[in-house]
Coordinates of C-alpha atoms and ligand atoms in Angstrom, one line a residue:
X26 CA -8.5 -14.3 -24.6
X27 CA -12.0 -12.8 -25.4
X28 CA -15.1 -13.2 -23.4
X29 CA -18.5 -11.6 -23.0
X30 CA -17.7 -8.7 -25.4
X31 CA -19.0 -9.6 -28.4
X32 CA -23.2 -10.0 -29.5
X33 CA -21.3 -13.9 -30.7
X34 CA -21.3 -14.6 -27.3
X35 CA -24.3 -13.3 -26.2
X36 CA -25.9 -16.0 -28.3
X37 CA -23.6 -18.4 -27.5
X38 CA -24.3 -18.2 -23.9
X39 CA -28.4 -18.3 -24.5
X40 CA -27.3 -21.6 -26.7
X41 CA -24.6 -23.0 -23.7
X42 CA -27.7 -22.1 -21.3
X43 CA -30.3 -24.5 -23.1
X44 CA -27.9 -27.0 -23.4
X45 CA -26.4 -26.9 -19.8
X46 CA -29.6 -27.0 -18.2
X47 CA -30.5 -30.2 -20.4
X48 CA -27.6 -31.3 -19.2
X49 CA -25.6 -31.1 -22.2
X50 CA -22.0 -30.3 -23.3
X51 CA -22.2 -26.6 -25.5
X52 CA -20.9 -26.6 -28.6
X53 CA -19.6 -23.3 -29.4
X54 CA -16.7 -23.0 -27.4
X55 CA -13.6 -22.2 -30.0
X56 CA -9.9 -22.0 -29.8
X57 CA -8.0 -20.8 -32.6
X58 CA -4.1 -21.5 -31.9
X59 CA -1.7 -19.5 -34.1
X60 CA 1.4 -22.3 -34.4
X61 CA 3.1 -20.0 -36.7
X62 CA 2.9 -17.0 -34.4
X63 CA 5.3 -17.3 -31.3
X64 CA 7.4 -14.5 -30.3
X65 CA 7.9 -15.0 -26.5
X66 CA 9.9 -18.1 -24.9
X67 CA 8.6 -19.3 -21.5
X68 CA 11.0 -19.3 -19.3
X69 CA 11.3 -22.7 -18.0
X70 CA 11.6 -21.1 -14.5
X71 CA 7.8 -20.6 -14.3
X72 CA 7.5 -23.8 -12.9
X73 CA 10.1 -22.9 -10.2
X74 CA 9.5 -24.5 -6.4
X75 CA 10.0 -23.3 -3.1
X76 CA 11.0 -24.8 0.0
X77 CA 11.2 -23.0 3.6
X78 CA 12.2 -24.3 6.7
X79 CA 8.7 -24.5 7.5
X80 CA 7.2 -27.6 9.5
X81 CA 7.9 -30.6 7.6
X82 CA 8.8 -29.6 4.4
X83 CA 13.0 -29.6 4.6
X84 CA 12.9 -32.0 7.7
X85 CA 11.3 -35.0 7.0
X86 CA 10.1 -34.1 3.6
X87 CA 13.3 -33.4 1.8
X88 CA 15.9 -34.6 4.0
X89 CA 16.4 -37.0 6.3
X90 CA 19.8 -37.3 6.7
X91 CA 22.6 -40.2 5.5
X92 CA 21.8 -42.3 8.4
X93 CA 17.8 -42.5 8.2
X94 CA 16.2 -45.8 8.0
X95 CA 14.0 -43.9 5.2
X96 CA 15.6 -44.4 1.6
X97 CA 17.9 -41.9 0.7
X98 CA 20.4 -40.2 -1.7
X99 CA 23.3 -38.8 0.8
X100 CA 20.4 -38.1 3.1
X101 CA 17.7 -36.5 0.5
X102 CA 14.5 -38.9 0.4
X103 CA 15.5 -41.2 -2.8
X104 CA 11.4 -40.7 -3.4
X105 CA 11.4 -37.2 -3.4
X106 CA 14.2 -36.6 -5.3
X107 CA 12.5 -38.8 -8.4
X108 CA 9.3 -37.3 -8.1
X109 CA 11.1 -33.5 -8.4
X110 CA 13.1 -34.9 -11.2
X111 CA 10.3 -36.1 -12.9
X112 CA 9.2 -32.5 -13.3
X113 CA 12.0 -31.1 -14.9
X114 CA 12.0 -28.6 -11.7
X115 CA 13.7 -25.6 -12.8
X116 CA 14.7 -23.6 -9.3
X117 CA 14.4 -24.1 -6.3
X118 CA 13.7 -21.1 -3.4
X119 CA 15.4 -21.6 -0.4
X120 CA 15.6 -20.4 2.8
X121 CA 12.7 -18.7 3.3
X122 CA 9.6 -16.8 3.1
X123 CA 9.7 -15.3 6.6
X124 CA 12.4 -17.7 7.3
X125 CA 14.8 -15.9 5.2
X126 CA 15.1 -12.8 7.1
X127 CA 15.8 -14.8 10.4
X128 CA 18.5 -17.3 9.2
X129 CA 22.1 -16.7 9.4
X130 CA 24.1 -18.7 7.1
X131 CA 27.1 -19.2 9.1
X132 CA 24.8 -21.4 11.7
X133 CA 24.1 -23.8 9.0
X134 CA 28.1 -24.7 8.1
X135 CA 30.7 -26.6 9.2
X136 CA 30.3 -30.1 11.0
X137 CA 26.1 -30.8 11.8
X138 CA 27.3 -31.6 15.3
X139 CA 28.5 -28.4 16.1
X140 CA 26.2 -25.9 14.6
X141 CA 24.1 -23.6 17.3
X142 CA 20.3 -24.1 17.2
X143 CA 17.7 -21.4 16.7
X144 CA 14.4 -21.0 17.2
X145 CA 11.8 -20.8 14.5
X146 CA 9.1 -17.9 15.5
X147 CA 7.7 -17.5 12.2
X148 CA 6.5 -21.4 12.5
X149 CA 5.7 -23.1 15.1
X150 CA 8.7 -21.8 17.8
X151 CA 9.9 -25.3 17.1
X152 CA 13.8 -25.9 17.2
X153 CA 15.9 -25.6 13.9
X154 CA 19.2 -27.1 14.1
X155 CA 20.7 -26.4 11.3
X156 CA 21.1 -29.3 10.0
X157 CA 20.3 -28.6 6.7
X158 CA 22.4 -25.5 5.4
X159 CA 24.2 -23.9 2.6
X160 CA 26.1 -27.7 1.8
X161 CA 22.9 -29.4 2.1
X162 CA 20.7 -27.0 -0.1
X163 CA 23.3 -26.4 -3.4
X164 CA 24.5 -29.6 -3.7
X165 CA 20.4 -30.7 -3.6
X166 CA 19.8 -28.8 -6.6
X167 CA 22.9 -30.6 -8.3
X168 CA 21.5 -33.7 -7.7
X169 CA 18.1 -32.3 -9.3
X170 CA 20.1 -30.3 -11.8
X171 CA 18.0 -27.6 -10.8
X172 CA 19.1 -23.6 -10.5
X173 CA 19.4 -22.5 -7.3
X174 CA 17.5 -19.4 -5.9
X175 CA 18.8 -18.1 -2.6
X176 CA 16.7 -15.2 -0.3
X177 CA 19.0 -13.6 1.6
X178 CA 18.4 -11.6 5.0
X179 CA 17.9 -8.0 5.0
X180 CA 15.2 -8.4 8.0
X181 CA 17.7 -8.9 10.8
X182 CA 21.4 -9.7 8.6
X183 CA 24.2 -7.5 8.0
X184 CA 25.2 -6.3 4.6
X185 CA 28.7 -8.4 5.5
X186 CA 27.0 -11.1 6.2
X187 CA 25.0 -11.0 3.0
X188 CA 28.5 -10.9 0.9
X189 CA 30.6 -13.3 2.7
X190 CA 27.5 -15.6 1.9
X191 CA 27.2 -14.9 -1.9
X192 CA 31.7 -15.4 -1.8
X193 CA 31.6 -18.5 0.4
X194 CA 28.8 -19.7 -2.5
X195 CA 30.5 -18.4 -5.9
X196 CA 34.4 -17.3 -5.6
X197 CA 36.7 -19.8 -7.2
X198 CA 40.0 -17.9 -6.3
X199 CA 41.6 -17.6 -2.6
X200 CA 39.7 -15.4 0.4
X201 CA 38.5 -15.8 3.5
X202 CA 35.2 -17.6 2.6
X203 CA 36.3 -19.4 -0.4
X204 CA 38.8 -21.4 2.0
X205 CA 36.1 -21.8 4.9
X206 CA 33.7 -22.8 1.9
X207 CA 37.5 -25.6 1.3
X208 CA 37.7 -26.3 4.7
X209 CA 34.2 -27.5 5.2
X210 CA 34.3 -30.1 2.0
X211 CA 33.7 -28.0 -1.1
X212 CA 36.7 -27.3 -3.3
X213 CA 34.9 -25.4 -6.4
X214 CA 32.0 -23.1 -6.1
X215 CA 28.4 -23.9 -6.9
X216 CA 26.8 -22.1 -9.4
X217 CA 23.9 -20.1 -7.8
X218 CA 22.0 -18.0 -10.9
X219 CA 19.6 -16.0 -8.6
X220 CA 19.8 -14.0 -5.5
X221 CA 16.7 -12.5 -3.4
X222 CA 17.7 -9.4 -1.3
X223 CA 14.8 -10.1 1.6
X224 CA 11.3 -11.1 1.3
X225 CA 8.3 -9.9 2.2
X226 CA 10.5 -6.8 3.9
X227 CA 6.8 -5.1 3.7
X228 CA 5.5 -7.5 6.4
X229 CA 7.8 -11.2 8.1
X230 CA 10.8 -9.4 6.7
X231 CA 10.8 -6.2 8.6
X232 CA 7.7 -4.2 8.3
X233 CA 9.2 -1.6 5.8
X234 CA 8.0 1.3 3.7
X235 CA 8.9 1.1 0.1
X236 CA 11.0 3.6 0.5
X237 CA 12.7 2.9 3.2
X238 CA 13.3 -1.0 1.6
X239 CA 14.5 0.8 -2.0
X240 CA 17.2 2.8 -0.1
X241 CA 18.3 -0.8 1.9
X242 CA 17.6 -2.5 -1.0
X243 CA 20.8 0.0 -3.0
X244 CA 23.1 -0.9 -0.4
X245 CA 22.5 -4.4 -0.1
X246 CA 22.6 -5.4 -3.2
X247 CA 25.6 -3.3 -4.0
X248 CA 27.8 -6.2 -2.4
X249 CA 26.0 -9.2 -4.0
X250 CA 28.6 -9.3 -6.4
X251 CA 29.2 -11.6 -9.4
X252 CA 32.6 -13.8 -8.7
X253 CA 34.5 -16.1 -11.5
X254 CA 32.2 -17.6 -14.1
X255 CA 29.2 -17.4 -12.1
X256 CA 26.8 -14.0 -13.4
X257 CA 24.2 -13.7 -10.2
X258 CA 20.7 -12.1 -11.3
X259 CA 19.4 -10.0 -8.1
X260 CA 16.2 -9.7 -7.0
X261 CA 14.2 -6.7 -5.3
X262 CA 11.7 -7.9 -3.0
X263 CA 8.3 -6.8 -4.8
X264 CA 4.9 -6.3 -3.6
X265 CA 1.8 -8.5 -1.8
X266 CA -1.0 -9.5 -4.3
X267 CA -2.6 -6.2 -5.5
X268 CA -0.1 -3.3 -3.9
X269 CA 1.3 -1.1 -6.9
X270 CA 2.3 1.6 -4.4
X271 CA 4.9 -0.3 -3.6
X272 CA 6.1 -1.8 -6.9
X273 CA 6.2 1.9 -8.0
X274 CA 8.4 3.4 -5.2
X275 CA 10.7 0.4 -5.5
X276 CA 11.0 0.5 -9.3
X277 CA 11.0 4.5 -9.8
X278 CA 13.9 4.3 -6.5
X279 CA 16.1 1.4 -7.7
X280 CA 15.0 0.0 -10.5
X281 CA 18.3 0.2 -12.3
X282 CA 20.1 -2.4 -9.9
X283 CA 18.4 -5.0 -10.1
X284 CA 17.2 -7.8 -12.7
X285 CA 14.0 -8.8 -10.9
X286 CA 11.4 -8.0 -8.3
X287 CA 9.4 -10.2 -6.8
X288 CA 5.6 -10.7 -6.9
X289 CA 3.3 -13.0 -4.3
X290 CA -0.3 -14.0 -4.4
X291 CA -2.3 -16.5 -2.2
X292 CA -5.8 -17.6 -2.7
X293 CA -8.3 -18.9 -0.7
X294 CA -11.8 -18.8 -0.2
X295 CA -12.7 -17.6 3.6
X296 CA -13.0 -14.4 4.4
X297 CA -9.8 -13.5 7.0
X298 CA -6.5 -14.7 6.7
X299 CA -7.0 -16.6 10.0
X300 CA -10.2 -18.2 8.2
X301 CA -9.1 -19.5 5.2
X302 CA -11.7 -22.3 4.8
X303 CA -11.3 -26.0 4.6
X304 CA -9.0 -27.7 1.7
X305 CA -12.1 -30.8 1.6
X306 CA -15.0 -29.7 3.0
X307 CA -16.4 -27.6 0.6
X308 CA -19.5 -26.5 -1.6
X309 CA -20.0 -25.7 -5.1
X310 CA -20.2 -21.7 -4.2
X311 CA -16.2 -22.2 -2.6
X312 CA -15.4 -23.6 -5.9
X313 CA -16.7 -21.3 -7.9
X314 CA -14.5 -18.2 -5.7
X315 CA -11.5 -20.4 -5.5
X316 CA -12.0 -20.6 -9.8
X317 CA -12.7 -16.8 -9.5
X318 CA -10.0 -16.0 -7.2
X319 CA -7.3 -17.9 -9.4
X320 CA -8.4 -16.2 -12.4
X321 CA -7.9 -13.0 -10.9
X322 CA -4.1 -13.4 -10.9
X323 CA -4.8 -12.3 -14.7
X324 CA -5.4 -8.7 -13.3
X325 CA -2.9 -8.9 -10.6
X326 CA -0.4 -9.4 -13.1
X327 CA -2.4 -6.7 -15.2
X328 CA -2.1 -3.7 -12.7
X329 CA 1.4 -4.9 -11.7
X330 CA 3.1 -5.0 -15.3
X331 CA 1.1 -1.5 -15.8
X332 CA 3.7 -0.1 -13.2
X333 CA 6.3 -2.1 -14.5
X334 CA 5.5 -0.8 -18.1
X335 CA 5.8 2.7 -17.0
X336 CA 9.5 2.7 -15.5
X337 CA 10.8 -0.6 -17.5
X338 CA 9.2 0.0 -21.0
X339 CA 12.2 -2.1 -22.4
X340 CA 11.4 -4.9 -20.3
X341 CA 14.8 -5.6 -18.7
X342 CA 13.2 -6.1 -15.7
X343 CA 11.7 -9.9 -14.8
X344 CA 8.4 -10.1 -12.4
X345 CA 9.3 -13.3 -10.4
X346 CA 6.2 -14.8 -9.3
X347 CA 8.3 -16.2 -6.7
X348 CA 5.2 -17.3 -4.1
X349 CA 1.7 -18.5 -5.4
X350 CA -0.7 -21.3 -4.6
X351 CA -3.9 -21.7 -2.5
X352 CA -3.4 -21.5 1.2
X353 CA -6.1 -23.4 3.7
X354 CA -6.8 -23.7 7.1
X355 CA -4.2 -26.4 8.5
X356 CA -5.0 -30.0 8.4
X357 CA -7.4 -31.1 11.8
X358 CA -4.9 -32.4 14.5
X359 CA -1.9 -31.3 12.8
X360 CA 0.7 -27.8 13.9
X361 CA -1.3 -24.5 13.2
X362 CA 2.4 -23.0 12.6
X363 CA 3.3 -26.2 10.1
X364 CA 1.0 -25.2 7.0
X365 CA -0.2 -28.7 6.6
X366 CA -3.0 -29.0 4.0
X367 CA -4.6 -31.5 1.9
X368 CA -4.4 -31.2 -1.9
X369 CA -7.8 -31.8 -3.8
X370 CA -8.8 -31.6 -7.5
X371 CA -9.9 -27.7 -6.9
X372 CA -6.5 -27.1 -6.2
X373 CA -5.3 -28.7 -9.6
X374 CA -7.7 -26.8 -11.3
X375 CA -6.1 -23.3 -9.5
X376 CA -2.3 -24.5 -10.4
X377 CA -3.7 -25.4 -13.9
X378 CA -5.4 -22.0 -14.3
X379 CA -2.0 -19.9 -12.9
X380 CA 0.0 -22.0 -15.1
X381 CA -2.0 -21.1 -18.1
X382 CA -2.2 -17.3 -17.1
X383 CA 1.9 -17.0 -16.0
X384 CA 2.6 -18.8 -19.6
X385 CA 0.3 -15.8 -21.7
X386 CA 2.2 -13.2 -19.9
X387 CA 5.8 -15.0 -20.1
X388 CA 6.9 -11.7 -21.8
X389 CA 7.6 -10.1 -18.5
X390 CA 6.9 -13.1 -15.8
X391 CA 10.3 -14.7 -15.7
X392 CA 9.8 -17.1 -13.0
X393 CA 7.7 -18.2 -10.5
X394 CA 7.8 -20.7 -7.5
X395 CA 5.0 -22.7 -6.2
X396 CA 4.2 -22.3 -2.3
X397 CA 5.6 -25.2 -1.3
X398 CA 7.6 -28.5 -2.3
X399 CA 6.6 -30.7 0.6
X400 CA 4.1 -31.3 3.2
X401 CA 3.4 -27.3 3.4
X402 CA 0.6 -25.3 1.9
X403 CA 0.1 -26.4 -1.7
X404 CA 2.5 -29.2 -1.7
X405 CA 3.9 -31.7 -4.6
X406 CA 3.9 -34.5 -2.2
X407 CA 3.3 -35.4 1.1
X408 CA 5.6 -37.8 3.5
X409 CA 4.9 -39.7 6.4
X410 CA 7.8 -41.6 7.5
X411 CA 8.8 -44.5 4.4
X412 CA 5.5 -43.0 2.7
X413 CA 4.7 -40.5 0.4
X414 CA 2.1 -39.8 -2.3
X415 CA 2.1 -37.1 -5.0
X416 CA -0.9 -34.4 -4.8
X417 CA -3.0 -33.5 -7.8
X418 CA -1.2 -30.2 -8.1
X419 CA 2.0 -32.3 -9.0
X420 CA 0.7 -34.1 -11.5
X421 CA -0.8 -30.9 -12.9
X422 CA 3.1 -29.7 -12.9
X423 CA 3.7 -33.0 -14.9
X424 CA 1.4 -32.6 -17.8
X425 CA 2.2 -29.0 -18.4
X426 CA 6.4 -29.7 -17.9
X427 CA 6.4 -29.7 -21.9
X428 CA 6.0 -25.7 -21.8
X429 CA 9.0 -25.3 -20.2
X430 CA 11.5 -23.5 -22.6
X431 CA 8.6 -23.8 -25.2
X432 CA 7.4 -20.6 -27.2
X433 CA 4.3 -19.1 -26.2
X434 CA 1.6 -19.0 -28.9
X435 CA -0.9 -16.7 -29.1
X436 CA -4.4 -18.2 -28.9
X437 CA -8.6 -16.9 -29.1
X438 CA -10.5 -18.5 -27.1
X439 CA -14.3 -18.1 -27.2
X440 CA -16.3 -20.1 -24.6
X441 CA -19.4 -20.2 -22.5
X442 CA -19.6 -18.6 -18.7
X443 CA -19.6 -20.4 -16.2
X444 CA -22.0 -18.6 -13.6
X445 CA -23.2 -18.7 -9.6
X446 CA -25.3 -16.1 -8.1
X447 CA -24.7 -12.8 -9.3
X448 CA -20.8 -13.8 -10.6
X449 CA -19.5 -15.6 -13.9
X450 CA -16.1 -16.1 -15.2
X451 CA -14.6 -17.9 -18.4
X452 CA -15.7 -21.7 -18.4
X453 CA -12.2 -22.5 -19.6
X454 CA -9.4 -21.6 -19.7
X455 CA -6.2 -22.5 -21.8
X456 CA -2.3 -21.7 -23.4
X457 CA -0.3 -23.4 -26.1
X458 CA 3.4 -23.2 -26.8
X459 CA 5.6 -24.9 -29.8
X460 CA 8.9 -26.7 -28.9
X461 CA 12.2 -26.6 -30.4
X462 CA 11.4 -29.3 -31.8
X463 CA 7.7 -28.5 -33.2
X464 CA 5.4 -30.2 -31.0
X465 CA 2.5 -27.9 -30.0
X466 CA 1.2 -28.3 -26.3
X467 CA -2.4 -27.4 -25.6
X468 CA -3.2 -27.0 -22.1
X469 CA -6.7 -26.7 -21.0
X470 CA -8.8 -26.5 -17.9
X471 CA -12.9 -26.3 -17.6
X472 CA -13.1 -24.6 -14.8
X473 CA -16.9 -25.8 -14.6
X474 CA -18.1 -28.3 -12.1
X475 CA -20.9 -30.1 -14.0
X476 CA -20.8 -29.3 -17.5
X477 CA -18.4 -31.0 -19.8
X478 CA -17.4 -28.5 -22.9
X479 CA -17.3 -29.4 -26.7
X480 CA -14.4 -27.5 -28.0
X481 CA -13.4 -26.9 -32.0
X482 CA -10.1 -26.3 -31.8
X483 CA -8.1 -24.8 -35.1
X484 CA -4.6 -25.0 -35.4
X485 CA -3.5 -22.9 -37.8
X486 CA -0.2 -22.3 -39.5
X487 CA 0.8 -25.8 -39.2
X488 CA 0.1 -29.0 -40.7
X489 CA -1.3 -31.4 -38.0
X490 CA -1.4 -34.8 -38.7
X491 CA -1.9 -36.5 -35.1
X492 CA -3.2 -35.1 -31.5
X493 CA -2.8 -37.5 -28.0
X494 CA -3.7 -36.6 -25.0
X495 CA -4.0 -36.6 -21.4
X496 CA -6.1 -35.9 -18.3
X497 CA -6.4 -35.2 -15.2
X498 CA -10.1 -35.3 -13.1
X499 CA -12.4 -37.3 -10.8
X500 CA -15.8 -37.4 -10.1
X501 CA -15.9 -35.3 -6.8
X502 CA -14.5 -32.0 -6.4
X503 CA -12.7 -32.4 -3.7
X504 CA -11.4 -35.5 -4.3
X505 CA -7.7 -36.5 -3.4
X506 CA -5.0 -38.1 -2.7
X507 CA -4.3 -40.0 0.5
X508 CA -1.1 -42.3 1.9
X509 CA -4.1 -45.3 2.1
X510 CA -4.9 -44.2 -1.9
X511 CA -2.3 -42.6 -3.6
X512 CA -3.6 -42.7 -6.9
X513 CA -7.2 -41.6 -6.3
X514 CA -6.6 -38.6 -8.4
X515 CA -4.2 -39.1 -11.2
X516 CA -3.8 -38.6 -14.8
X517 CA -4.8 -40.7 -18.0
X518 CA -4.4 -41.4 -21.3
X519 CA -7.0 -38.6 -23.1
X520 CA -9.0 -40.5 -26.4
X521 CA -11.8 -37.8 -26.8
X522 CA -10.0 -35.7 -29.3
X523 CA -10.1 -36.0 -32.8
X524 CA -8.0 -34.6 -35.7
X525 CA -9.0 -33.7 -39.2
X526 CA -8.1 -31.3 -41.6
X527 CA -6.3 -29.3 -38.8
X528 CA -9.6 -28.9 -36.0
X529 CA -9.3 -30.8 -33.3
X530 CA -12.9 -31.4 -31.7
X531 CA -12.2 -31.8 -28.1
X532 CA -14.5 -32.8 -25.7
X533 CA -13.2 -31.5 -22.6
X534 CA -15.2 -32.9 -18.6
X535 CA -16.5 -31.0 -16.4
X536 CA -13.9 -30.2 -13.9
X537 CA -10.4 -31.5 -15.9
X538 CA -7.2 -30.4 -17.0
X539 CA -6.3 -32.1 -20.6
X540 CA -2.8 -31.4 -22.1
X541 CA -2.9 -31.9 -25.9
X542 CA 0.2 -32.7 -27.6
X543 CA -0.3 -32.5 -31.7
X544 CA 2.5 -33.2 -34.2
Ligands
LIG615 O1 4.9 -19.7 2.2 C1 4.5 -19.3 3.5 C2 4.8 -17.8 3.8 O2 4.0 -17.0 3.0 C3 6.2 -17.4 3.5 O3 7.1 -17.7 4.4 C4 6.0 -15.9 3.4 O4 6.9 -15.3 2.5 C5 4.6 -15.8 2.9 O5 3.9 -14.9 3.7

């Protein structure tokens, strides 16, 4: 993408400055799209999901058991499980976040009457019954025909424990776990594709050095081992937001056993973790830092893949993305230790801005998983009781689902700042990819509250012959979805862009995500 380096912009900004303070759209934004130019695939993974025994989002907002009054699928919520499969969700992360390095598998197996309780300290001190285990979780993501991502517990688990768990999962022949895995109901095997050794073993998962994790981390994963026909990608836990020290000692220590190491990043706009700011109650400046704050997941993943560059020059080794999204201070009246949040058009302008920025760099980001599926932090959905509603940040997940498996084109995008107080960044932002079958996907987000954005788009190494279109907006920022209006923010059909002799002019709103399909 270029911005502000060239004397072009500087006098397309004096010319986007007239017109925005006459209240006008600019009209020298430009995005040249290169149809004929792919060379990366994006791994359909990217728009992985994540879901933690945390408050409500297992109990209550994926499962409710066979007996609930609530519909349900063999005790999943029947509305859930259409919404997810609507998305084409890829992966699923389960146990844990901070969970992870608490749970012990073997609690969660065997008849739901009989298995021990635990307590949950990470959230809330609340009671986990185990309920919902190993059974529960791989046969959900055959019913979503999703691949299933397990974190495993180096925290406070044994290394046996760790590989009786991946053999009571994958081993089709006779041992000790595969006939306990028999005895409890399942004859074959699952098929579980990815496997997290810890999580967050710098912090939740045992306050570790990066050494000390990369030694832990070689024995470990030493006994994740790949049984019958199912090959298991491991995963290194990787670093917090902007810590290379970390990815360094990891990679330089162990690099060579494993097939991916984790990345996470949370935004917000307050200025503590414990003060995170409010998901609704906010002013123009908050947008503008939550815009800022997303975009700067560009240089995250800039300094990280440096490191990663400099031991993995090859590229065999995946950055999994495998926590992101905003994080707020919880909901009024609800649990502190539940994450509850409300989900507002800022936040689908954030998902829309990551998604775009995780695509462009889908030559080393092989996955990443959303923080979290329901009712916690930045949420698909939320449930309450029968009800549910789907947040803008799903729907955002919706219109981009076409980039999944897609090949990344390259793109030059020339646009106007968008500026508050002594700060600018990009007004928008975008990525396209090609399908199998050659339908490009445009996905594009003005990041700018106000000022809608004429855009001559130039597709190039193609012949177009017809563009559609939707969007996603509203007319206040922080507008949302609630159970009383569940479709307060939700997409359309998009009719202001036109085709001819392959440039599209595309008048993009202020504040809106549009997803361009052109054939
Ligand atoms: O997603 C909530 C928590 O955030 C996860 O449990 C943890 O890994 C991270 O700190």
């Amino acid at each position: 993408m270029s911005f502000c380096k060239t004397p072009f912009f500087v006098a397309l900004t004096a010319v986007c400055l007239v017109w925005s303070f006459c209240g006008h759209a600019d009209t020298a934004n430009t995005l040249v799209v290169h149809a004929d130019k792919g060379e990366w695939t994006i791994a359909p993974e990217i728009y992985g999901h994540f879901a933690e025994h945390l408050g409500r989002c297992i109990y209550d907002g994926i499962w409710v058991g066979e007996d609930s009054d609530i519909p349900n699928i063999r005790g999943y919520r029947k509305d859930i499980v259409e919404a997810l499969k609507a998305l084409r969700i890829p992966v699923l992360r389960w146990p844990g976040g901070c969970f992870a390095d608490e749970y012990h598998w073997k609690d969660g197996i065997g008849p739901r009457e009989q298995r021990p309780a635990m307590i949950n300290t990470h959230w809330g001190m609340v009671t986990e019954d185990n309920s919902f285990g190993t059974h529960e979780f791989l046969d959900l993501c055959e019913l979503l025909d999703t691949e299933a991502y397990i974190a495993g517990n180096v925290g406070s688990g044994s290394i046996r424990d760790m590989q009786d768990w991946v053999e009571y999962m994958t081993f089709d022949g006779d041992s000790a776990m595969a006939m306990l895995r028999r005895a409890n109901g399942r004859e074959k095997p699952w098929r579980v594709r990815y496997f997290g050794v810890g999580n967050e073993n710098w912090a939740c998962g045992g306050h570790m050095t990066p050494e000390y994790y990369a030694d832990l981390y070689k024995r470990y994963q030493t006994y994740v081992r790949s049984y019958s026909d199912n090959p298991i990608l491991k995963i290194a836990c990787g670093p917090n937001d902007w810590d290379t020290r970390w990815m360094d000692v990891v990679l330089e220590r162990a690099k060579r056993h494993m097939d991916g190491i984790s990345l996470h990043y949370y935004v917000f706009t307050g200025p503590h973790w414990w003060e995170k700011g409010s998901a609704t109650e906010f002013d123009e400046s908050e947008w503008f830092t939550l815009m800022k704050k997303s975009l700067d997941v560009a240089e995250v993943l800039r300094q990280q893949i440096e490191v990663m560059d400099k031991h993995d020059p090859e590229k065999r080794v995946g950055l999994y993305f495998d926590e992101w999204g905003t994080w707020w201070n919880p909901t009024p009246g609800s649990n502190p230790g539940f994450l509850v949040q409300q989900n507002t058009l800022r936040d689908a302008l954030s998902a829309g801005i990551f998604l775009n920025i995780f695509n462009q760099h889908c030559d080393r980001v092989k996955m990443a998983n959303i923080a979290q599926t329901v009712n916690v932090l930045q949420a698909m959905a939320h449930t309450r009781d029968a009800d549910m509603f789907l947040t803008p940040t799903y729907h955002v997940f919706e219109m981009f689902k076409e980039h999944q498996g897609a090949t990344l084109l390259p793109i030059d995008l020339a646009c106007a700042p968008y500026e508050r107080d002594e700060h600018k960044v990009p007004s928008l932002n975008a990525s396209a990819s090609k399908s199998e079958a050659g339908t490009v996907t445009i996905t594009l987000c003005n990041l700018h509250p106000t000022n809608e954005a004429a855009l001559n788009c130039s597709i190039q190494g193609m012949d177009a012959s017809e563009v559609s279109g939707r969007i996603l907006t509203a007319d206040e920022m922080n507008a949302h979805n609630t159970f009383e209006q569940p479709d307060a923010v939700a997409p359309r059909q998009f009719t202001d862009a036109t085709l001819d002799n392959n440039v599209i002019q595309v008048m993009v709103p202020a504040k809106s995500i549009v997803a361009l399909k052109v054939r």
